[in-house]
Short mmCIF file of C-alpha atoms and ligand atoms in Angstrom, two decimals:
data_model
loop_
_atom_site.label_atom_id
_atom_site.label_comp_id
_atom_site.label_asym_id
_atom_site.label_seq_id
_atom_site.Cartn_x
_atom_site.Cartn_y
_atom_site.Cartn_z
CA UNK A 1 0.03 -0.04 -0.04
CA UNK A 2 1.33 3.45 -0.83
CA UNK A 3 1.51 6.15 2.10
CA UNK A 4 -0.97 8.90 1.85
CA UNK A 5 1.55 11.23 2.08
CA UNK A 6 5.63 11.40 2.50
CA UNK A 7 7.26 14.48 3.58
CA UNK A 8 10.89 14.95 2.98
CA UNK A 9 12.75 17.79 5.44
CA UNK A 10 12.84 18.17 9.16
CA UNK A 11 12.90 21.81 9.80
CA UNK A 12 9.86 23.85 10.87
CA UNK A 13 7.87 23.18 7.61
CA UNK A 14 8.29 19.54 7.73
CA UNK A 15 7.45 18.90 11.44
CA UNK A 16 4.17 21.55 10.61
CA UNK A 17 3.16 19.66 7.64
CA UNK A 18 3.72 16.43 9.71
CA UNK A 19 1.65 17.32 12.78
CA UNK A 20 -1.19 18.72 10.22
CA UNK A 21 -1.09 15.56 8.34
CA UNK A 22 -1.28 13.08 11.47
CA UNK A 23 -4.18 14.85 12.67
CA UNK A 24 -5.95 15.06 9.11
CA UNK A 25 -5.09 11.06 9.62
CA UNK A 26 -3.02 11.00 6.64
CA UNK A 27 -0.77 8.82 8.86
CA UNK A 28 2.28 10.46 7.52
CA UNK A 29 5.84 9.56 6.76
CA UNK A 30 8.55 11.78 6.93
CA UNK A 31 12.34 11.45 6.27
CA UNK A 32 14.49 13.60 8.55
CA UNK A 33 17.31 13.15 6.80
CA UNK A 34 20.57 10.99 7.07
CA UNK A 35 23.14 11.47 9.87
CA UNK A 36 26.52 11.46 7.62
CA UNK A 37 29.45 13.39 7.47
CA UNK A 38 28.48 14.67 4.09
CA UNK A 39 25.50 16.03 5.49
CA UNK A 40 27.28 17.82 8.19
CA UNK A 41 29.82 19.74 6.34
CA UNK A 42 27.40 20.83 3.82
CA UNK A 43 25.04 21.72 6.66
CA UNK A 44 21.94 19.38 5.79
CA UNK A 45 21.79 17.31 8.87
CA UNK A 46 18.30 16.46 10.81
CA UNK A 47 16.51 19.28 11.69
CA UNK A 48 17.45 21.74 9.61
CA UNK A 49 18.90 25.25 9.62
CA UNK A 50 17.67 26.13 13.27
CA UNK A 51 19.56 23.10 14.70
CA UNK A 52 22.75 25.41 13.58
CA UNK A 53 21.74 28.34 15.89
CA UNK A 54 21.53 29.22 19.74
CA UNK A 55 18.67 31.14 21.10
CA UNK A 56 15.52 31.97 18.77
CA UNK A 57 13.86 35.16 20.19
CA UNK A 58 11.43 35.93 17.22
CA UNK A 59 9.52 32.48 17.33
CA UNK A 60 6.10 33.63 18.75
CA UNK A 61 5.25 31.58 22.14
CA UNK A 62 8.58 31.55 23.48
CA UNK A 63 9.44 34.59 25.32
CA UNK A 64 13.14 34.78 25.99
CA UNK A 65 14.72 35.36 29.60
CA UNK A 66 13.82 37.12 32.87
CA UNK A 67 10.32 37.48 32.74
CA UNK A 68 10.23 37.05 36.66
CA UNK A 69 12.74 40.12 37.16
CA UNK A 70 11.78 42.66 34.61
CA UNK A 71 8.13 41.68 34.06
CA UNK A 72 6.67 41.45 37.17
CA UNK A 73 5.66 45.15 37.40
CA UNK A 74 4.56 45.31 34.11
CA UNK A 75 2.10 42.37 33.13
CA UNK A 76 -1.46 41.73 35.46
CA UNK A 77 -1.27 38.96 38.06
CA UNK A 78 -3.64 36.56 35.76
CA UNK A 79 -1.15 36.84 32.44
CA UNK A 80 1.53 36.27 35.08
CA UNK A 81 0.43 33.25 36.33
CA UNK A 82 -0.16 31.68 33.09
CA UNK A 83 2.98 32.40 31.61
CA UNK A 84 4.87 31.82 35.04
CA UNK A 85 6.05 28.03 33.88
CA UNK A 86 7.48 29.51 31.14
CA UNK A 87 9.40 32.49 32.59
CA UNK A 88 12.93 32.57 32.48
CA UNK A 89 13.34 30.06 29.81
CA UNK A 90 13.12 31.46 25.99
CA UNK A 91 14.00 28.69 23.29
CA UNK A 92 16.99 27.47 21.55
CA UNK A 93 17.09 26.53 17.57
CA UNK A 94 17.75 22.64 18.60
CA UNK A 95 15.56 22.95 21.83
CA UNK A 96 12.58 24.47 19.24
CA UNK A 97 13.28 21.49 16.79
CA UNK A 98 12.99 18.78 19.09
CA UNK A 99 9.58 20.37 20.65
CA UNK A 100 8.45 20.08 16.87
CA UNK A 101 9.60 16.58 16.09
CA UNK A 102 8.13 15.44 19.47
CA UNK A 103 4.85 16.70 19.08
CA UNK A 104 4.77 15.28 15.43
CA UNK A 105 5.60 11.74 16.90
CA UNK A 106 2.87 12.06 19.73
CA UNK A 107 0.40 12.32 16.67
CA UNK A 108 2.08 8.98 15.07
CA UNK A 109 3.86 10.36 12.40
CA UNK A 110 6.67 7.66 11.37
CA UNK A 111 10.16 9.18 11.16
CA UNK A 112 12.55 8.08 8.72
CA UNK A 113 16.42 8.86 9.80
CA UNK A 114 17.38 8.65 6.23
CA UNK A 115 17.79 11.01 2.84
CA UNK A 116 15.49 10.55 -0.36
CA UNK A 117 18.38 10.50 -3.14
CA UNK A 118 16.12 10.04 -6.18
CA UNK A 119 12.07 11.06 -7.02
CA UNK A 120 10.22 9.36 -9.55
CA UNK A 121 6.92 11.81 -10.18
CA UNK A 122 6.26 10.61 -13.71
CA UNK A 123 4.42 7.60 -12.37
CA UNK A 124 1.70 7.04 -9.70
CA UNK A 125 1.80 6.19 -6.57
CA UNK A 126 5.16 8.46 -6.49
CA UNK A 127 8.42 6.30 -5.90
CA UNK A 128 11.04 7.67 -3.80
CA UNK A 129 14.46 6.30 -3.59
CA UNK A 130 16.21 6.68 0.15
CA UNK A 131 20.07 6.64 0.40
CA UNK A 132 19.93 3.30 2.29
CA UNK A 133 18.34 1.87 -1.20
CA UNK A 134 14.64 1.42 -0.03
CA UNK A 135 11.83 2.36 -2.43
CA UNK A 136 8.66 4.55 -0.84
CA UNK A 137 5.62 4.67 -2.52
CA UNK A 138 3.47 7.90 -2.07
CA UNK A 139 -0.17 9.21 -3.07
CA UNK A 140 1.19 12.66 -2.46
CA UNK A 141 4.74 14.41 -1.35
CA UNK A 142 5.50 16.97 0.50
CA UNK A 143 8.74 18.63 -0.29
CA UNK A 144 10.24 20.74 2.91
CA UNK A 145 14.08 20.19 2.32
CA UNK A 146 14.74 23.77 3.27
CA UNK A 147 18.02 25.58 1.69
CA UNK A 148 21.21 26.02 3.47
CA UNK A 149 23.59 29.20 3.52
CA UNK A 150 26.79 29.39 1.59
CA UNK A 151 29.98 29.55 3.60
CA UNK A 152 33.25 30.38 1.58
CA UNK A 153 34.73 27.03 3.11
CA UNK A 154 37.40 28.30 5.23
CA UNK A 155 38.89 25.95 8.25
CA UNK A 156 38.34 29.19 10.22
CA UNK A 157 34.92 29.83 9.76
CA UNK A 158 34.07 26.27 10.27
CA UNK A 159 36.23 26.53 13.50
CA UNK A 160 33.93 29.32 15.14
CA UNK A 161 30.55 28.61 13.94
CA UNK A 162 28.27 29.46 16.50
CA UNK A 163 31.19 31.47 18.53
CA UNK A 164 30.74 34.44 16.74
CA UNK A 165 30.61 33.09 12.57
CA UNK A 166 26.97 32.81 11.54
CA UNK A 167 25.03 33.39 8.15
CA UNK A 168 21.95 34.74 9.70
CA UNK A 169 22.05 37.87 11.39
CA UNK A 170 18.21 37.99 12.37
CA UNK A 171 18.69 34.71 14.08
CA UNK A 172 21.79 35.69 15.84
CA UNK A 173 22.41 39.45 16.02
CA UNK A 174 21.05 40.67 19.03
CA UNK A 175 23.50 38.03 20.94
CA UNK A 176 25.05 39.79 23.68
CA UNK A 177 28.55 39.23 22.27
CA UNK A 178 27.73 41.37 19.17
CA UNK A 179 26.42 44.21 21.22
CA UNK A 180 28.50 47.68 20.83
CA UNK A 181 31.46 45.54 19.07
CA UNK A 182 32.71 45.99 15.45
CA UNK A 183 31.00 43.19 13.18
CA UNK A 184 31.85 42.27 10.00
CA UNK A 185 29.42 41.18 7.06
CA UNK A 186 30.63 39.33 3.80
CA UNK A 187 28.78 39.81 0.85
CA UNK A 188 27.43 42.70 -1.38
CA UNK A 189 23.75 41.50 -2.63
CA UNK A 190 20.48 42.67 -0.72
CA UNK A 191 21.06 40.27 1.98
CA UNK A 192 24.44 41.53 2.97
CA UNK A 193 23.09 44.88 3.00
CA UNK A 194 19.82 43.99 4.97
CA UNK A 195 22.13 42.03 7.44
CA UNK A 196 24.50 45.03 7.97
CA UNK A 197 21.53 47.37 8.66
CA UNK A 198 20.12 45.04 10.89
CA UNK A 199 23.19 44.54 12.95
CA UNK A 200 23.95 48.32 13.01
CA UNK A 201 20.72 48.47 15.94
CA UNK A 202 23.30 46.60 18.12
CA UNK A 203 26.81 46.92 17.11
CA UNK A 204 29.03 49.74 17.20
CA UNK A 205 30.77 49.49 13.57
CA UNK A 206 29.58 47.00 10.61
CA UNK A 207 31.89 46.37 7.93
CA UNK A 208 30.67 44.83 4.61
CA UNK A 209 33.25 43.09 3.18
CA UNK A 210 32.42 43.02 -0.75
CA UNK A 211 35.13 41.25 -3.36
CA UNK A 212 34.26 44.20 -6.07
CA UNK A 213 33.88 48.14 -6.05
CA UNK A 214 30.15 47.90 -6.70
CA UNK A 215 27.50 46.51 -4.45
CA UNK A 216 25.16 43.90 -6.32
CA UNK A 217 22.25 45.18 -4.19
CA UNK A 218 19.30 47.08 -5.20
CA UNK A 219 20.29 50.76 -5.24
CA UNK A 220 17.89 51.62 -2.92
CA UNK A 221 19.27 49.15 -0.68
CA UNK A 222 22.84 50.00 -1.49
CA UNK A 223 22.48 53.82 -0.58
CA UNK A 224 20.63 52.96 2.81
CA UNK A 225 23.94 51.20 3.63
CA UNK A 226 26.04 53.82 2.17
CA UNK A 227 24.07 56.64 4.05
CA UNK A 228 24.26 54.70 7.39
CA UNK A 229 26.73 55.98 9.74
CA UNK A 230 27.80 52.99 11.35
CA UNK A 231 28.45 50.50 8.26
CA UNK A 232 31.56 50.84 6.41
CA UNK A 233 32.02 49.27 3.02
CA UNK A 234 35.44 47.32 2.67
CA UNK A 235 35.72 47.24 -1.13
CA UNK A 236 37.80 44.90 -2.78
CA UNK A 237 38.29 42.60 -0.06
CA UNK A 238 37.71 39.28 0.76
CA UNK A 239 37.24 36.91 3.90
CA UNK A 240 41.08 35.34 4.21
CA UNK A 241 40.57 34.21 7.73
CA UNK A 242 38.75 34.47 10.93
CA UNK A 243 40.60 35.34 13.94
CA UNK A 244 39.61 34.19 17.38
CA UNK A 245 40.37 31.83 20.28
CA UNK A 246 38.96 29.03 22.41
CA UNK A 247 37.72 30.99 25.46
CA UNK A 248 36.61 34.13 23.22
CA UNK A 249 35.43 32.61 19.81
CA UNK A 250 36.05 35.31 17.14
CA UNK A 251 37.93 38.38 17.68
CA UNK A 252 38.71 39.45 14.27
CA UNK A 253 39.11 39.06 10.49
CA UNK A 254 42.11 38.78 8.02
CA UNK A 255 40.87 40.30 4.82
CA UNK A 256 42.84 40.00 1.52
CA UNK A 257 42.85 42.53 -1.62
CA UNK A 258 41.33 42.02 -4.92
CA UNK A 259 43.08 44.36 -6.11
CA UNK A 260 46.82 43.99 -4.91
CA UNK A 261 46.55 46.06 -1.58
CA UNK A 262 48.18 44.34 1.43
CA UNK A 263 45.97 42.16 3.81
CA UNK A 264 43.90 43.96 6.46
CA UNK A 265 43.55 43.07 10.03
CA UNK A 266 40.26 44.18 11.98
CA UNK A 267 39.04 43.80 14.96
CA UNK A 268 35.47 42.30 15.44
CA UNK A 269 33.41 39.92 17.46
CA UNK A 270 31.18 38.70 14.67
CA UNK A 271 31.53 37.33 11.01
CA UNK A 272 28.14 37.14 9.22
CA UNK A 273 28.16 35.47 5.90
CA UNK A 274 26.12 36.65 3.05
CA UNK A 275 27.06 35.08 -0.15
CA UNK A 276 23.79 33.66 -1.08
CA UNK A 277 21.70 30.18 -0.17
CA UNK A 278 21.32 27.06 -1.70
CA UNK A 279 18.18 25.19 -1.96
CA UNK A 280 18.26 21.79 -1.31
CA UNK A 281 16.62 20.45 -4.44
CA UNK A 282 19.55 18.44 -6.02
CA UNK A 283 17.99 14.85 -5.50
CA UNK A 284 14.77 16.28 -7.32
CA UNK A 285 17.08 16.24 -10.28
CA UNK A 286 14.98 18.13 -12.49
CA UNK A 287 11.72 16.74 -11.73
CA UNK A 288 9.96 19.61 -10.29
CA UNK A 289 10.06 23.04 -12.02
CA UNK A 290 12.44 25.62 -10.03
CA UNK A 291 13.38 29.44 -10.75
CA UNK A 292 16.93 30.02 -11.86
CA UNK A 293 18.38 30.14 -8.36
CA UNK A 294 17.32 26.02 -7.84
CA UNK A 295 14.14 26.90 -5.66
CA UNK A 296 11.25 25.19 -6.20
CA UNK A 297 8.55 27.25 -8.18
CA UNK A 298 5.11 27.51 -6.57
CA UNK A 299 2.50 27.15 -9.51
CA UNK A 300 -0.67 28.76 -7.60
CA UNK A 301 -0.84 32.16 -5.82
CA UNK A 302 -1.16 31.34 -2.28
CA UNK A 303 -1.21 27.50 -2.59
CA UNK A 304 1.68 25.25 -2.35
CA UNK A 305 1.50 23.36 -5.40
CA UNK A 306 4.23 22.36 -7.26
CA UNK A 307 4.85 21.66 -11.23
CA UNK A 308 3.27 18.24 -10.52
CA UNK A 309 0.13 17.63 -9.14
CA UNK A 310 0.14 16.00 -5.84
CA UNK A 311 3.67 17.09 -5.15
CA UNK A 312 3.90 20.04 -2.71
CA UNK A 313 6.42 22.39 -1.35
CA UNK A 314 6.87 24.25 1.89
CA UNK A 315 9.65 26.30 3.67
CA UNK A 316 13.02 27.88 2.44
CA UNK A 317 12.90 25.01 -0.51
CA UNK A 318 10.46 27.37 -1.99
CA UNK A 319 11.23 30.76 -0.55
CA UNK A 320 14.36 32.57 -1.41
CA UNK A 321 12.49 35.53 0.37
CA UNK A 322 11.35 35.40 3.97
CA UNK A 323 13.41 32.45 5.16
CA UNK A 324 12.05 32.62 8.82
CA UNK A 325 11.04 29.58 10.77
CA UNK A 326 7.43 30.87 11.29
CA UNK A 327 6.84 31.30 7.63
CA UNK A 328 8.22 28.29 6.96
CA UNK A 329 6.02 26.40 9.52
CA UNK A 330 3.06 28.26 8.25
CA UNK A 331 3.83 26.81 4.88
CA UNK A 332 4.01 23.46 5.99
CA UNK A 333 1.08 23.66 7.60
CA UNK A 334 -0.60 25.02 4.31
CA UNK A 335 1.23 21.88 2.39
CA UNK A 336 -0.35 19.35 4.68
CA UNK A 337 -3.82 21.02 4.33
CA UNK A 338 -3.11 21.13 0.25
CA UNK A 339 -2.37 17.44 0.24
CA UNK A 340 -5.43 16.30 2.43
CA UNK A 341 -7.78 18.39 -0.16
CA UNK A 342 -6.36 17.28 -3.29
CA UNK A 343 -6.28 13.71 -2.16
CA UNK A 344 -9.50 13.74 -0.61
CA UNK A 345 -10.78 15.75 -4.01
CA UNK A 346 -9.74 12.50 -6.18
CA UNK A 347 -11.31 10.04 -3.68
CA UNK A 348 -7.94 8.61 -2.29
CA UNK A 349 -8.94 9.10 1.16
P1 LIG B 1 23.16 37.30 -4.14
O1 LIG B 1 23.44 36.17 -4.75
O2 LIG B 1 22.17 38.72 -4.42
O3 LIG B 1 24.44 38.25 -3.72
C1 LIG B 1 25.00 37.23 -3.15
C2 LIG B 1 26.39 37.86 -2.96
O4 LIG B 1 27.74 37.57 -2.07
C3 LIG B 1 26.97 38.96 -4.11
O5 LIG B 1 27.55 40.29 -3.84
C4 LIG B 1 28.24 38.01 -4.28
O6 LIG B 1 29.31 38.81 -4.70
C5 LIG B 1 28.54 37.52 -2.97
N1 LIG B 1 29.64 36.27 -3.05
C6 LIG B 1 29.18 35.18 -3.27
N2 LIG B 1 29.83 34.25 -2.97
C7 LIG B 1 30.95 34.70 -3.00
C8 LIG B 1 32.44 34.40 -2.78
N3 LIG B 1 32.78 33.16 -2.73
N4 LIG B 1 33.16 35.28 -1.75
C9 LIG B 1 32.85 36.68 -1.82
N5 LIG B 1 31.54 37.19 -2.18
C10 LIG B 1 30.63 36.15 -2.69
O7 LIG B 1 22.41 36.78 -2.91
P2 LIG B 1 21.35 37.32 -1.69
O8 LIG B 1 21.48 36.32 -0.39
O9 LIG B 1 22.25 38.94 -1.23
O10 LIG B 1 20.08 37.82 -2.59
C11 LIG B 1 19.25 36.71 -2.86
C12 LIG B 1 17.86 37.24 -3.25
O11 LIG B 1 17.16 37.72 -2.31
C13 LIG B 1 18.15 38.20 -4.26
O12 LIG B 1 17.66 38.36 -5.40
C14 LIG B 1 17.58 39.55 -3.69
O13 LIG B 1 17.30 40.77 -4.19
C15 LIG B 1 16.70 39.13 -2.79
N6 LIG B 1 16.78 39.81 -1.26
C16 LIG B 1 15.80 40.83 -1.42
C17 LIG B 1 15.91 41.28 -0.34
C18 LIG B 1 14.84 42.74 0.19
O14 LIG B 1 14.54 43.47 -1.31
N7 LIG B 1 14.51 43.52 1.15
C19 LIG B 1 16.72 41.23 1.07
C20 LIG B 1 17.35 39.98 0.85
C21 LIG B 1 17.31 39.35 -0.57
P3 LIG B 1 29.10 39.57 -6.48
O15 LIG B 1 27.96 40.72 -6.23
O16 LIG B 1 30.74 39.65 -6.76
O17 LIG B 1 28.63 38.03 -7.07
#
C-alpha cells in the first residue's frame, strides 16, 4: 500500500506539515535526513538550519529571558500566572526543533532517519528512493528540504561557527557578544546590506566586506548602507581568515585585497556570511520546476502546489525571500492542508 503522504525534510516546514497531516489522519511518513559526514559538512543534517543556531527570540510563543525579574511590574497578575512556567526560559533552535519533532511523533508520525536521493514523479503512485536503497510509494509528497547558507569553506570559518561566525543576523545578531562591538558582513547583495542594517542597531560598527568595487544590492538598499553612519564598506576585499581563540571565539578578521593591496586585519566579534543560499533540491534532479536559483516554483498564488500535481513544497526550499522559521512552519501547515484536500478531491482518502 502506498503512503498517503510522504514528507521530506525536518525543519519547521516538515514538522508542521507532519503535525497537520497526522491530525488529518493521513498517517504521514517523514524523512528527517541521514546522519552522515557529508550532510554535516554541507549543513544539511536532520532538523535543518535551526539546529545550527542558538537562541530563537522571534518565534512567537517562546518569550526569552527573565520575565520574572523585569516583567513582574508590567503584567497583571492573571497573565503573569499563565506564563509562570515559561518565565526565564526562552528556546534555542535545537530545542525548538526537538519540541516540534516530539509533537509530530506524539500524533503518530513515523520518522525515517534517511535521505531521499531519487524521486519518480512521472508515475502514480510516486516512488522515492532512499540513501539506504529502499523504495517508498506515496500518493502525495511534501518537499520541505530547506536551503543551506553558503559559506566560503575556510577552516577558520568552520572552527568558529556559533562562536561568532553566523549566516543569519536576524537569528543571532542580538546576542550579547555582538553588542557595541565591531562586526563584519561578507557579501554585497541585498541580503548583505539587510544584514548589515539589522546589525547596525546593535553593533558599534559594521564592515561590509565585498569582493568588488560595486554592490550587487539594489540601488535603494545600497544607498541605505552607504548613508548609514555605522556601516563602512570595505571594497575589493575578501575574507581570508577568521581570527579568534578558544575562550573568546571570534576576535577579528584578516582580509585579502582583490586589487593587490596589503592584507587588512580588523577587530570584530562577529562575522556574518551573506554570500547567498543554496536550496536543497539536487535530489529532485529537475523533476519539479524551479526558478533560476534552484528554488521550487509554486505554481498557484497562495497555494503550495508545484509543477507536479500531488507534490507540494513548503519552507525555504520554495522561498528565497522570507526564510524565517515562522513562515516555514506556516507554509508546512498549508502544504498538509493542500495534500489532504487534493487527495480528498480525487477520492483517495
Ligand atoms: P545574491 O546572490 O544577490 O548576493 C550574493 C553576494 O555574495 C554577492 O554580492 C556576491 O558577490 C557575494 N559572493 C558570492 N560568493 C562569494 C564568494 N565566494 N566570496 C565573496 N563574495 C561572494 O544573494 P542575496 O542572498 O543577497 O540575495 C538573494 C535574493 O534575495 C536576491 O534576489 C535579492 O535581491 C533578494 N533579497 C531581497 C531583499 C529585499 O528586497 N529586501 C533582502 C534580501 C534578499 P558578487 O556581487 O561579486 O557576485
